[in-house]
Amino acid sequence: QAKSAELVDLERRLSQAVSSASAAALARIGSAESSGLAALRAAVSGARAQIRAQAQAARTQVESGYAAAVAAMAAAANSARTGMVDNRRVADGAVTSRQNEQLTALGDLYDRTEQRMRAAANHAGDLAMAQANRRAEQYRAGMIHRDDNFLDGPLTDNRCKAQADAAIAVGEAYRAELPKAVDEPISDMRNGRPDAEKSIRTIAADVRESLDTILAQSRTNLTDAHNQSLDGANDARQAALHGISQALAAAEARLTQLQDSQSRAIRAQAAEFRHGVQRSAAHATTAISRGAAAARGAVDRGVQEFLHVLAQDEVPHPEQLDDVLRQTGQQLDDRLTEAVQGLDRKSVV
């Protein structure tokens, strides 16, 4: 009975050892599963942070490039506007210079025309005087230098002299009046000078107005081109940022898929290990129970053999009885030891 009780206690302790070992193994599996999942999450989180940092760096580069392009376009537009204004100023100066040149040339033309008109009048007077002198000489050439009339004396000479004097008087009159005759046309000409100068100024004003129109149109075209360039740069910026966002979303989706698949693999492996531990623990518990039952059966058979010896009709000799008891006890001890060793082996397994 003591041996059987010892077997029962041994079976209980071995079963508890198997349960403890199984629980410890399951705990280690759970810890390893948690550690694996945590490591996976950390790795995915690190990778996610890295690709997000790369995406942010790419966005920063895009924004920096966009800002630099916008600044360059603004500088170019301002430089072009300044150039337009400078060119307009230069052109206005050229128009003013040309206007002044034309006004000066017009004044010179009026002065030369007046000089020519007066010179022509004087020349005509001189021609008239020269013609009068020739006529007078012709008239004087007809003088006979004697009296040819009883009553009037040198009638021919007087008549020739009178004709010569008349011719000289007419010539002198022409020479005196012809320069005066040009005063009125010269005055009319001078009265038309303000209108001529106004025409020159009007033409210059029209040219300036055309320059202003060209400048305004150029500014409008420049503004339109600048806005189109800004729109193009912004479209490129938005496209680049969209591409970065899409690439980031795709990379994060792949990371999520990888994390999910690896998490399922870790859980599946942990579940397989748990199932193996539980199966091994169940087999070990069953083997322990069977071994203990076999050991108890062996002890019971030894006791039955001893009782069979005692039940014989002939009373054994005391020394013989001691030998039988010693042998039976030794056999029980050997069988119990063998049973314990078998149970230990099963528990280890």
CSV table of C-alpha atoms in Angstrom, one decimal:
chain,number,residue,atom,x,y,z
A,1,GLN,CA,0.0,0.0,0.0
A,2,ALA,CA,2.9,2.4,0.8
A,3,LYS,CA,4.4,1.6,-2.6
A,4,SER,CA,1.0,2.2,-4.3
A,5,ALA,CA,0.6,5.5,-2.5
A,6,GLU,CA,4.1,6.5,-3.6
A,7,LEU,CA,3.2,5.7,-7.2
A,8,VAL,CA,0.0,7.8,-6.9
A,9,ASP,CA,2.0,10.7,-5.5
A,10,LEU,CA,4.6,10.3,-8.2
A,11,GLU,CA,2.0,10.3,-10.9
A,12,ARG,CA,0.5,13.4,-9.4
A,13,ARG,CA,3.9,15.2,-9.2
A,14,LEU,CA,4.9,14.1,-12.8
A,15,SER,CA,1.5,15.3,-14.1
A,16,GLN,CA,2.0,18.6,-12.4
A,17,ALA,CA,5.5,18.9,-13.8
A,18,VAL,CA,4.1,18.2,-17.3
A,19,SER,CA,1.4,20.8,-16.7
A,20,SER,CA,4.0,23.3,-15.4
A,21,ALA,CA,6.3,22.6,-18.3
A,22,SER,CA,3.5,22.9,-20.8
A,23,ALA,CA,2.3,26.2,-19.2
A,24,ALA,CA,5.9,27.5,-19.3
A,25,ALA,CA,6.3,26.5,-22.9
A,26,LEU,CA,3.0,28.1,-23.8
A,27,ALA,CA,4.1,31.2,-22.0
A,28,ARG,CA,7.4,31.3,-23.9
A,29,ILE,CA,5.5,30.8,-27.1
A,30,GLY,CA,3.1,33.6,-26.2
A,31,SER,CA,6.1,35.8,-25.3
A,32,ALA,CA,7.9,34.9,-28.5
A,33,GLU,CA,4.7,35.6,-30.5
A,34,SER,CA,4.3,39.0,-28.7
A,35,SER,CA,8.0,39.8,-29.2
A,36,GLY,CA,7.8,38.8,-32.9
A,37,LEU,CA,4.7,40.9,-33.5
A,38,ALA,CA,6.2,43.8,-31.6
A,39,ALA,CA,9.5,43.5,-33.5
A,40,LEU,CA,7.4,43.3,-36.8
A,41,ARG,CA,5.4,46.4,-35.8
A,42,ALA,CA,8.6,48.2,-34.9
A,43,ALA,CA,10.3,47.3,-38.1
A,44,VAL,CA,7.2,48.3,-40.2
A,45,SER,CA,6.9,51.5,-38.1
A,46,GLY,CA,10.5,52.3,-38.8
A,47,ALA,CA,10.2,51.6,-42.5
A,48,ARG,CA,7.0,53.6,-42.6
A,49,ALA,CA,8.7,56.5,-40.8
A,50,GLN,CA,11.6,56.2,-43.2
A,51,ILE,CA,9.5,56.3,-46.4
A,52,ARG,CA,7.4,59.1,-44.9
A,53,ALA,CA,10.6,61.1,-44.2
A,54,GLN,CA,11.7,60.4,-47.8
A,55,ALA,CA,8.4,61.5,-49.1
A,56,GLN,CA,8.6,64.7,-46.9
A,57,ALA,CA,12.1,65.3,-48.2
A,58,ALA,CA,10.8,64.9,-51.7
A,59,ARG,CA,7.9,67.3,-51.0
A,60,THR,CA,10.3,69.8,-49.5
A,61,GLN,CA,12.5,69.5,-52.6
A,62,VAL,CA,9.5,70.0,-54.9
A,63,GLU,CA,8.3,73.0,-52.9
A,64,SER,CA,11.8,74.5,-52.9
A,65,GLY,CA,12.1,74.0,-56.6
A,66,TYR,CA,8.7,75.6,-57.1
A,67,ALA,CA,9.5,78.6,-54.9
A,68,ALA,CA,12.8,79.1,-56.8
A,69,ALA,CA,11.1,78.8,-60.1
A,70,VAL,CA,8.4,81.3,-59.0
A,71,ALA,CA,11.1,83.7,-57.8
A,72,ALA,CA,13.0,83.4,-61.0
A,73,MET,CA,9.9,84.0,-63.1
A,74,ALA,CA,9.0,87.0,-61.0
A,75,ALA,CA,12.5,88.4,-61.3
A,76,ALA,CA,12.5,87.8,-65.1
A,77,ALA,CA,9.0,89.5,-65.4
A,78,ASN,CA,10.2,92.5,-63.3
A,79,SER,CA,13.3,92.7,-65.4
A,80,ALA,CA,11.2,92.6,-68.6
A,81,ARG,CA,8.8,95.3,-67.2
A,82,THR,CA,11.8,97.5,-66.3
A,83,GLY,CA,13.2,96.9,-69.7
A,84,MET,CA,9.9,97.9,-71.3
A,85,VAL,CA,9.7,101.1,-69.3
A,86,ASP,CA,13.3,101.9,-70.1
A,87,ASN,CA,12.8,101.2,-73.8
A,88,ARG,CA,9.6,103.4,-73.7
A,89,ARG,CA,11.6,106.2,-72.1
A,90,VAL,CA,14.4,105.9,-74.7
A,91,ALA,CA,11.8,105.8,-77.5
A,92,ASP,CA,10.1,108.9,-76.0
A,93,GLY,CA,13.4,110.7,-75.9
A,94,ALA,CA,14.0,109.7,-79.5
A,95,VAL,CA,10.5,111.0,-80.5
A,96,THR,CA,11.2,114.3,-78.7
A,97,SER,CA,14.6,114.6,-80.3
A,98,ARG,CA,13.1,113.9,-83.7
A,99,GLN,CA,10.3,116.4,-83.1
A,100,ASN,CA,12.7,119.1,-82.1
A,101,GLU,CA,14.8,118.3,-85.2
A,102,GLN,CA,11.7,118.6,-87.4
A,103,LEU,CA,10.7,121.9,-85.7
A,104,THR,CA,14.2,123.2,-86.1
A,105,ALA,CA,14.2,122.1,-89.8
A,106,LEU,CA,10.9,123.7,-90.3
A,107,GLY,CA,12.1,127.0,-88.8
A,108,ASP,CA,15.2,126.8,-91.0
A,109,LEU,CA,12.9,126.1,-94.0
A,110,TYR,CA,10.8,129.1,-93.3
A,111,ASP,CA,13.8,131.3,-92.8
A,112,ARG,CA,15.4,130.0,-96.0
A,113,THR,CA,12.2,130.4,-97.9
A,114,GLU,CA,11.8,134.0,-96.7
A,115,GLN,CA,15.4,134.7,-97.6
A,116,ARG,CA,14.8,133.2,-101.0
A,117,MET,CA,11.6,135.1,-101.6
A,118,ARG,CA,13.3,138.4,-100.6
A,119,ALA,CA,16.4,137.6,-102.6
A,120,ALA,CA,14.1,136.8,-105.6
A,121,ALA,CA,12.3,140.1,-105.1
A,122,ASN,CA,15.5,142.0,-104.9
A,123,HIS,CA,16.9,140.2,-107.9
A,124,ALA,CA,13.7,141.0,-109.8
A,125,GLY,CA,14.1,144.7,-108.8
A,126,ASP,CA,17.7,144.6,-109.9
A,127,LEU,CA,16.6,143.0,-113.2
A,128,ALA,CA,13.9,145.6,-113.6
A,129,MET,CA,16.5,148.4,-112.9
A,130,ALA,CA,18.9,146.8,-115.4
A,131,GLN,CA,16.2,146.6,-118.0
A,132,ALA,CA,15.3,150.3,-117.3
A,133,ASN,CA,18.9,151.3,-117.7
A,134,ARG,CA,19.1,149.4,-121.0
A,135,ARG,CA,16.0,151.1,-122.2
A,136,ALA,CA,17.2,154.5,-121.0
A,137,GLU,CA,20.5,154.0,-122.9
A,138,GLN,CA,18.5,153.0,-126.0
A,139,TYR,CA,16.4,156.2,-125.6
A,140,ARG,CA,19.6,158.3,-125.1
A,141,ALA,CA,21.1,156.7,-128.1
A,142,GLY,CA,18.4,158.4,-130.2
A,143,MET,CA,19.4,161.9,-129.2
A,144,ILE,CA,20.8,164.1,-132.0
A,145,HIS,CA,22.2,166.8,-129.8
A,146,ARG,CA,20.7,169.7,-131.7
A,147,ASP,CA,17.6,171.7,-132.2
A,148,ASP,CA,15.3,170.2,-134.7
A,149,ASN,CA,12.2,172.3,-134.2
A,150,PHE,CA,11.9,176.0,-134.9
A,151,LEU,CA,9.6,176.6,-132.0
A,152,ASP,CA,10.5,173.9,-129.5
A,153,GLY,CA,14.2,173.7,-130.1
A,154,PRO,CA,15.9,170.2,-129.4
A,155,LEU,CA,12.6,168.4,-129.5
A,156,THR,CA,14.1,165.0,-130.4
A,157,ASP,CA,16.7,165.1,-127.7
A,158,ASN,CA,14.1,166.3,-125.1
A,159,ARG,CA,11.8,163.4,-126.0
A,160,CYS,CA,14.6,160.8,-125.8
A,161,LYS,CA,15.8,162.2,-122.5
A,162,ALA,CA,12.2,162.2,-121.2
A,163,GLN,CA,11.8,158.5,-122.3
A,164,ALA,CA,15.1,157.6,-120.7
A,165,ASP,CA,14.2,159.3,-117.4
A,166,ALA,CA,10.8,157.6,-117.5
A,167,ALA,CA,12.4,154.2,-118.0
A,168,ILE,CA,14.8,154.9,-115.1
A,169,ALA,CA,11.9,156.0,-112.9
A,170,VAL,CA,9.9,152.8,-113.7
A,171,GLY,CA,13.0,150.7,-113.0
A,172,GLU,CA,13.6,152.4,-109.7
A,173,ALA,CA,9.9,152.0,-108.8
A,174,TYR,CA,10.0,148.3,-109.5
A,175,ARG,CA,13.3,147.9,-107.5
A,176,ALA,CA,11.6,149.7,-104.6
A,177,GLU,CA,8.3,148.0,-104.7
A,178,LEU,CA,9.1,144.4,-105.5
A,179,PRO,CA,10.8,143.7,-102.1
A,180,LYS,CA,7.7,145.1,-100.5
A,181,ALA,CA,5.5,142.9,-102.6
A,182,VAL,CA,6.8,139.8,-100.9
A,183,ASP,CA,6.0,141.0,-97.4
A,184,GLU,CA,2.4,139.8,-97.6
A,185,PRO,CA,3.2,136.3,-98.9
A,186,ILE,CA,6.0,136.0,-96.3
A,187,SER,CA,3.5,137.1,-93.6
A,188,ASP,CA,1.0,134.5,-94.8
A,189,MET,CA,3.7,131.9,-94.8
A,190,ARG,CA,4.7,132.8,-91.3
A,191,ASN,CA,1.1,132.7,-90.2
A,192,GLY,CA,1.0,129.1,-91.4
A,193,ARG,CA,4.1,128.1,-89.4
A,194,PRO,CA,2.2,127.4,-86.1
A,195,ASP,CA,-0.1,125.0,-87.9
A,196,ALA,CA,2.9,123.2,-89.5
A,197,GLU,CA,4.6,123.0,-86.1
A,198,LYS,CA,1.3,121.7,-84.6
A,199,SER,CA,1.2,119.0,-87.2
A,200,ILE,CA,4.8,117.9,-86.3
A,201,ARG,CA,3.8,117.9,-82.6
A,202,THR,CA,0.6,116.0,-83.4
A,203,ILE,CA,2.6,113.4,-85.3
A,204,ALA,CA,5.0,113.1,-82.3
A,205,ALA,CA,2.0,112.8,-80.0
A,206,ASP,CA,0.5,110.0,-82.2
A,207,VAL,CA,3.8,108.2,-82.1
A,208,ARG,CA,4.0,108.5,-78.3
A,209,GLU,CA,0.4,107.2,-78.0
A,210,SER,CA,1.3,104.3,-80.2
A,211,LEU,CA,4.3,103.6,-78.0
A,212,ASP,CA,2.0,103.7,-74.9
A,213,THR,CA,-0.3,101.3,-76.6
A,214,ILE,CA,2.5,99.0,-77.5
A,215,LEU,CA,3.9,99.3,-73.9
A,216,ALA,CA,0.4,98.5,-72.4
A,217,GLN,CA,-0.1,95.5,-74.8
A,218,SER,CA,3.4,94.3,-74.0
A,219,ARG,CA,2.7,94.5,-70.3
A,220,THR,CA,-0.5,92.6,-70.8
A,221,ASN,CA,1.2,90.0,-72.8
A,222,LEU,CA,4.0,89.7,-70.2
A,223,THR,CA,1.4,89.4,-67.4
A,224,ASP,CA,-0.5,86.7,-69.3
A,225,ALA,CA,2.8,84.8,-70.1
A,226,HIS,CA,3.9,85.2,-66.5
A,227,ASN,CA,0.5,83.8,-65.2
A,228,GLN,CA,0.7,81.0,-67.7
A,229,SER,CA,4.2,80.1,-66.5
A,230,LEU,CA,3.0,80.2,-62.9
A,231,ASP,CA,0.1,78.0,-63.7
A,232,GLY,CA,2.4,75.6,-65.5
A,233,ALA,CA,4.8,75.6,-62.6
A,234,ASN,CA,2.0,75.0,-60.1
A,235,ASP,CA,0.6,72.2,-62.3
A,236,ALA,CA,4.0,70.6,-62.3
A,237,ARG,CA,4.2,71.1,-58.5
A,238,GLN,CA,0.8,69.5,-57.9
A,239,ALA,CA,1.6,66.6,-60.3
A,240,ALA,CA,4.9,66.0,-58.5
A,241,LEU,CA,3.2,66.2,-55.0
A,242,HIS,CA,0.4,63.9,-56.2
A,243,GLY,CA,3.0,61.4,-57.5
A,244,ILE,CA,4.8,61.5,-54.2
A,245,SER,CA,1.6,61.0,-52.3
A,246,GLN,CA,0.6,58.1,-54.6
A,247,ALA,CA,4.0,56.5,-54.2
A,248,LEU,CA,3.9,56.9,-50.4
A,249,ALA,CA,0.4,55.5,-50.3
A,250,ALA,CA,1.4,52.5,-52.4
A,251,ALA,CA,4.6,51.9,-50.2
A,252,GLU,CA,2.5,52.1,-47.0
A,253,ALA,CA,-0.1,49.8,-48.5
A,254,ARG,CA,2.7,47.3,-49.3
A,255,LEU,CA,4.0,47.7,-45.7
A,256,THR,CA,0.6,47.1,-44.3
A,257,GLN,CA,0.2,44.0,-46.5
A,258,LEU,CA,3.6,42.7,-45.4
A,259,GLN,CA,2.8,43.4,-41.8
A,260,ASP,CA,-0.5,41.6,-42.1
A,261,SER,CA,1.0,38.6,-43.9
A,262,GLN,CA,3.9,38.3,-41.4
A,263,SER,CA,1.6,38.8,-38.5
A,264,ARG,CA,-0.6,35.9,-39.7
A,265,ALA,CA,2.6,33.8,-40.3
A,266,ILE,CA,3.8,34.5,-36.7
A,267,ARG,CA,0.4,33.8,-35.2
A,268,ALA,CA,0.0,30.6,-37.3
A,269,GLN,CA,3.5,29.4,-36.2
A,270,ALA,CA,2.7,30.2,-32.6
A,271,ALA,CA,-0.6,28.4,-32.9
A,272,GLU,CA,1.2,25.4,-34.4
A,273,PHE,CA,3.8,25.4,-31.6
A,274,ARG,CA,1.0,25.7,-29.0
A,275,HIS,CA,-0.8,22.8,-30.6
A,276,GLY,CA,2.4,20.8,-30.5
A,277,VAL,CA,3.0,21.6,-26.9
A,278,GLN,CA,-0.5,20.8,-25.9
A,279,ARG,CA,-0.4,17.6,-27.9
A,280,SER,CA,2.9,16.6,-26.4
A,281,ALA,CA,1.6,17.4,-22.9
A,282,ALA,CA,-1.5,15.4,-23.5
A,283,HIS,CA,0.6,12.4,-24.7
A,284,ALA,CA,3.0,12.8,-21.8
A,285,THR,CA,0.1,12.9,-19.3
A,286,THR,CA,-1.5,9.9,-20.9
A,287,ALA,CA,1.9,8.0,-20.9
A,288,ILE,CA,2.4,8.9,-17.2
A,289,SER,CA,-1.1,7.7,-16.3
A,290,ARG,CA,-0.5,4.5,-18.2
A,291,GLY,CA,2.9,3.9,-16.7
A,292,ALA,CA,1.6,4.6,-13.2
A,293,ALA,CA,-1.3,2.1,-13.8
A,294,ALA,CA,1.2,-0.4,-15.1
A,295,ALA,CA,3.4,0.1,-12.1
A,296,ARG,CA,0.5,-0.3,-9.7
A,297,GLY,CA,-0.5,-3.5,-11.5
A,298,ALA,CA,3.0,-4.8,-11.1
A,299,VAL,CA,2.9,-4.1,-7.3
A,300,ASP,CA,-0.5,-5.6,-7.0
A,301,ARG,CA,0.7,-8.8,-8.7
A,302,GLY,CA,3.7,-9.1,-6.4
A,303,VAL,CA,1.5,-8.7,-3.4
A,304,GLN,CA,-0.8,-11.4,-4.8
A,305,GLU,CA,2.1,-13.7,-5.2
A,306,PHE,CA,3.2,-13.1,-1.7
A,307,LEU,CA,-0.3,-13.8,-0.4
A,308,HIS,CA,-0.4,-16.9,-2.5
A,309,VAL,CA,2.7,-18.2,-0.7
A,310,LEU,CA,1.1,-17.4,2.7
A,311,ALA,CA,-2.0,-19.2,1.8
A,312,GLN,CA,-0.3,-22.6,1.3
A,313,ASP,CA,-1.4,-25.3,3.8
A,314,GLU,CA,2.1,-25.9,5.0
A,315,VAL,CA,3.4,-23.2,7.3
A,316,PRO,CA,6.8,-22.1,6.0
A,317,HIS,CA,9.9,-22.2,8.1
A,318,PRO,CA,10.7,-18.8,9.7
A,319,GLU,CA,13.9,-18.5,7.9
A,320,GLN,CA,12.3,-19.5,4.6
A,321,LEU,CA,9.5,-17.0,5.3
A,322,ASP,CA,12.1,-14.3,5.8
A,323,ASP,CA,13.8,-15.2,2.5
A,324,VAL,CA,10.4,-15.1,0.8
A,325,LEU,CA,9.6,-11.7,2.3
A,326,ARG,CA,13.0,-10.4,1.4
A,327,GLN,CA,12.7,-11.6,-2.2
A,328,THR,CA,9.2,-10.3,-2.5
A,329,GLY,CA,10.1,-6.9,-1.1
A,330,GLN,CA,13.2,-6.8,-3.4
A,331,GLN,CA,11.0,-7.7,-6.4
A,332,LEU,CA,8.5,-5.0,-5.4
A,333,ASP,CA,11.3,-2.5,-5.0
A,334,ASP,CA,12.8,-3.4,-8.3
A,335,ARG,CA,9.4,-3.2,-10.0
A,336,LEU,CA,8.7,0.1,-8.3
A,337,THR,CA,12.1,1.5,-9.3
A,338,GLU,CA,11.6,0.3,-12.9
A,339,ALA,CA,8.1,1.9,-12.9
A,340,VAL,CA,9.5,5.2,-11.5
A,341,GLN,CA,12.3,5.3,-14.1
A,342,GLY,CA,9.7,4.6,-16.8
A,343,LEU,CA,7.5,7.4,-15.5
A,344,ASP,CA,10.5,9.7,-15.4
A,345,ARG,CA,11.4,8.9,-19.0
A,346,LYS,CA,7.8,9.5,-20.1
A,347,SER,CA,7.6,12.8,-18.2
A,348,VAL,CA,10.8,14.0,-19.8
A,349,VAL,CA,9.5,13.0,-23.2
